[in-house]
Amino acid sequence: MWRNLQQHSSHNIISIALKISSLLFFLLSSLTSQDRRFVKAHSFIYGGCSPDKYQPTSTFEANLNSLLSSIANSASQSEYNSFVTGNGSTTPDDAAIYGLY
């Protein structure tokens, strides 16, 4: 009987120790990774496209400006989105613009 009680007690201690160590691991890992998860809300990274890559006043430029405007307007309303402009039958295939954030 005493042996069964000791085994049961050992099992409880091990179980509690595992739970505590798991909790400590979770807390420590969440504290150390906390700084990497948060980003400044309005930190500007890059905007624009080199005019050397396309002709000014082209359909591509108009579509690019439209896409960038759409992204800027909807960015504060949702965490992610995708856009396509200039993919209709009236515009050339090389003027289509795709965007994702």
PDB file of C-alpha atoms in Angstrom:
ATOM      1  CA  MET A   1       0.000   0.000   0.000  1.00  0.00           C
ATOM      2  CA  TRP A   2       2.771   2.405   0.929  1.00  0.00           C
ATOM      3  CA  ARG A   3       4.509   1.681  -2.384  1.00  0.00           C
ATOM      4  CA  ASN A   4       1.330   2.412  -4.372  1.00  0.00           C
ATOM      5  CA  LEU A   5       0.934   5.681  -2.491  1.00  0.00           C
ATOM      6  CA  GLN A   6       4.547   6.652  -3.275  1.00  0.00           C
ATOM      7  CA  GLN A   7       4.106   5.853  -6.982  1.00  0.00           C
ATOM      8  CA  HIS A   8       0.886   7.852  -7.142  1.00  0.00           C
ATOM      9  CA  SER A   9       2.519  10.781  -5.333  1.00  0.00           C
ATOM     10  CA  SER A  10       5.555  10.658  -7.672  1.00  0.00           C
ATOM     11  CA  HIS A  11       3.281  10.653 -10.690  1.00  0.00           C
ATOM     12  CA  ASN A  12       1.445  13.749  -9.417  1.00  0.00           C
ATOM     13  CA  ILE A  13       4.692  15.596  -8.735  1.00  0.00           C
ATOM     14  CA  ILE A  14       6.017  14.799 -12.206  1.00  0.00           C
ATOM     15  CA  SER A  15       2.742  15.873 -13.790  1.00  0.00           C
ATOM     16  CA  ILE A  16       2.744  19.174 -11.898  1.00  0.00           C
ATOM     17  CA  ALA A  17       6.413  19.785 -12.747  1.00  0.00           C
ATOM     18  CA  LEU A  18       5.716  19.235 -16.452  1.00  0.00           C
ATOM     19  CA  LYS A  19       2.775  21.618 -16.377  1.00  0.00           C
ATOM     20  CA  ILE A  20       4.779  24.316 -14.605  1.00  0.00           C
ATOM     21  CA  SER A  21       7.759  23.950 -16.944  1.00  0.00           C
ATOM     22  CA  SER A  22       5.464  24.113 -19.986  1.00  0.00           C
ATOM     23  CA  LEU A  23       3.843  27.254 -18.633  1.00  0.00           C
ATOM     24  CA  LEU A  24       7.221  28.868 -17.921  1.00  0.00           C
ATOM     25  CA  PHE A  25       8.463  27.969 -21.394  1.00  0.00           C
ATOM     26  CA  PHE A  26       5.366  29.501 -22.983  1.00  0.00           C
ATOM     27  CA  LEU A  27       5.655  32.689 -20.922  1.00  0.00           C
ATOM     28  CA  LEU A  28       9.365  33.127 -21.607  1.00  0.00           C
ATOM     29  CA  SER A  29       9.014  32.473 -25.318  1.00  0.00           C
ATOM     30  CA  SER A  30       6.127  34.914 -25.621  1.00  0.00           C
ATOM     31  CA  LEU A  31       8.064  37.606 -23.758  1.00  0.00           C
ATOM     32  CA  THR A  32      11.185  37.235 -25.889  1.00  0.00           C
ATOM     33  CA  SER A  33       9.302  37.253 -29.186  1.00  0.00           C
ATOM     34  CA  GLN A  34       6.982  40.104 -28.228  1.00  0.00           C
ATOM     35  CA  ASP A  35       9.224  42.828 -29.655  1.00  0.00           C
ATOM     36  CA  ARG A  36       9.287  41.222 -33.103  1.00  0.00           C
ATOM     37  CA  ARG A  37       5.516  40.969 -33.436  1.00  0.00           C
ATOM     38  CA  PHE A  38       4.771  44.662 -33.070  1.00  0.00           C
ATOM     39  CA  VAL A  39       5.508  47.071 -35.885  1.00  0.00           C
ATOM     40  CA  LYS A  40       5.050  50.801 -35.919  1.00  0.00           C
ATOM     41  CA  ALA A  41       1.642  51.562 -37.345  1.00  0.00           C
ATOM     42  CA  HIS A  42       2.700  54.203 -39.834  1.00  0.00           C
ATOM     43  CA  SER A  43       6.281  53.363 -40.727  1.00  0.00           C
ATOM     44  CA  PHE A  44       6.774  54.112 -44.413  1.00  0.00           C
ATOM     45  CA  ILE A  45       8.904  51.518 -46.175  1.00  0.00           C
ATOM     46  CA  TYR A  46       8.945  52.338 -49.882  1.00  0.00           C
ATOM     47  CA  GLY A  47       6.597  53.780 -52.436  1.00  0.00           C
ATOM     48  CA  GLY A  48       6.870  54.201 -56.120  1.00  0.00           C
ATOM     49  CA  CYS A  49       8.290  52.545 -59.160  1.00  0.00           C
ATOM     50  CA  SER A  50      11.168  53.693 -61.303  1.00  0.00           C
ATOM     51  CA  PRO A  51       9.940  55.637 -64.359  1.00  0.00           C
ATOM     52  CA  ASP A  52      12.800  54.001 -66.269  1.00  0.00           C
ATOM     53  CA  LYS A  53      10.732  50.803 -66.250  1.00  0.00           C
ATOM     54  CA  TYR A  54       7.661  52.225 -68.009  1.00  0.00           C
ATOM     55  CA  GLN A  55       6.673  55.126 -70.232  1.00  0.00           C
ATOM     56  CA  PRO A  56       5.337  58.224 -68.453  1.00  0.00           C
ATOM     57  CA  THR A  57       1.680  59.021 -69.190  1.00  0.00           C
ATOM     58  CA  SER A  58       1.120  55.430 -70.326  1.00  0.00           C
ATOM     59  CA  THR A  59      -1.831  53.196 -69.476  1.00  0.00           C
ATOM     60  CA  PHE A  60       0.506  51.277 -67.171  1.00  0.00           C
ATOM     61  CA  GLU A  61       1.291  54.438 -65.187  1.00  0.00           C
ATOM     62  CA  ALA A  62      -2.407  55.291 -64.843  1.00  0.00           C
ATOM     63  CA  ASN A  63      -3.153  51.756 -63.640  1.00  0.00           C
ATOM     64  CA  LEU A  64      -0.209  51.867 -61.225  1.00  0.00           C
ATOM     65  CA  ASN A  65      -1.404  55.135 -59.709  1.00  0.00           C
ATOM     66  CA  SER A  66      -4.916  53.718 -59.414  1.00  0.00           C
ATOM     67  CA  LEU A  67      -3.627  50.585 -57.676  1.00  0.00           C
ATOM     68  CA  LEU A  68      -1.440  52.523 -55.235  1.00  0.00           C
ATOM     69  CA  SER A  69      -4.356  54.799 -54.406  1.00  0.00           C
ATOM     70  CA  SER A  70      -6.644  51.802 -53.798  1.00  0.00           C
ATOM     71  CA  ILE A  71      -4.084  50.165 -51.517  1.00  0.00           C
ATOM     72  CA  ALA A  72      -3.510  53.374 -49.546  1.00  0.00           C
ATOM     73  CA  ASN A  73      -7.246  53.912 -49.074  1.00  0.00           C
ATOM     74  CA  SER A  74      -8.064  50.382 -47.929  1.00  0.00           C
ATOM     75  CA  ALA A  75      -4.959  49.647 -45.836  1.00  0.00           C
ATOM     76  CA  SER A  76      -6.439  51.195 -42.706  1.00  0.00           C
ATOM     77  CA  GLN A  77      -9.643  49.181 -43.084  1.00  0.00           C
ATOM     78  CA  SER A  78      -8.308  45.622 -43.421  1.00  0.00           C
ATOM     79  CA  GLU A  79      -5.194  43.632 -42.551  1.00  0.00           C
ATOM     80  CA  TYR A  80      -4.752  42.215 -46.040  1.00  0.00           C
ATOM     81  CA  ASN A  81      -6.208  42.663 -49.490  1.00  0.00           C
ATOM     82  CA  SER A  82      -5.467  42.142 -53.173  1.00  0.00           C
ATOM     83  CA  PHE A  83      -6.114  44.365 -56.167  1.00  0.00           C
ATOM     84  CA  VAL A  84      -6.011  44.122 -59.938  1.00  0.00           C
ATOM     85  CA  THR A  85      -6.361  47.067 -62.291  1.00  0.00           C
ATOM     86  CA  GLY A  86      -6.157  47.238 -66.043  1.00  0.00           C
ATOM     87  CA  ASN A  87      -7.022  43.621 -66.747  1.00  0.00           C
ATOM     88  CA  GLY A  88     -10.141  44.351 -68.796  1.00  0.00           C
ATOM     89  CA  SER A  89     -10.624  43.718 -72.479  1.00  0.00           C
ATOM     90  CA  THR A  90     -10.021  47.382 -73.387  1.00  0.00           C
ATOM     91  CA  THR A  91      -6.476  47.586 -71.981  1.00  0.00           C
ATOM     92  CA  PRO A  92      -3.334  45.840 -73.233  1.00  0.00           C
ATOM     93  CA  ASP A  93      -2.125  42.808 -71.272  1.00  0.00           C
ATOM     94  CA  ASP A  94       1.156  44.483 -70.336  1.00  0.00           C
ATOM     95  CA  ALA A  95      -0.718  47.353 -68.632  1.00  0.00           C
ATOM     96  CA  ALA A  96      -2.318  45.157 -65.961  1.00  0.00           C
ATOM     97  CA  ILE A  97      -1.190  45.800 -62.389  1.00  0.00           C
ATOM     98  CA  TYR A  98      -1.508  43.334 -59.508  1.00  0.00           C
ATOM     99  CA  GLY A  99      -1.105  44.286 -55.866  1.00  0.00           C
ATOM    100  CA  LEU A 100      -1.224  42.419 -52.576  1.00  0.00           C
ATOM    101  CA  TYR A 101      -0.669  43.515 -48.991  1.00  0.00           C
TER     102      TYR A 101
END
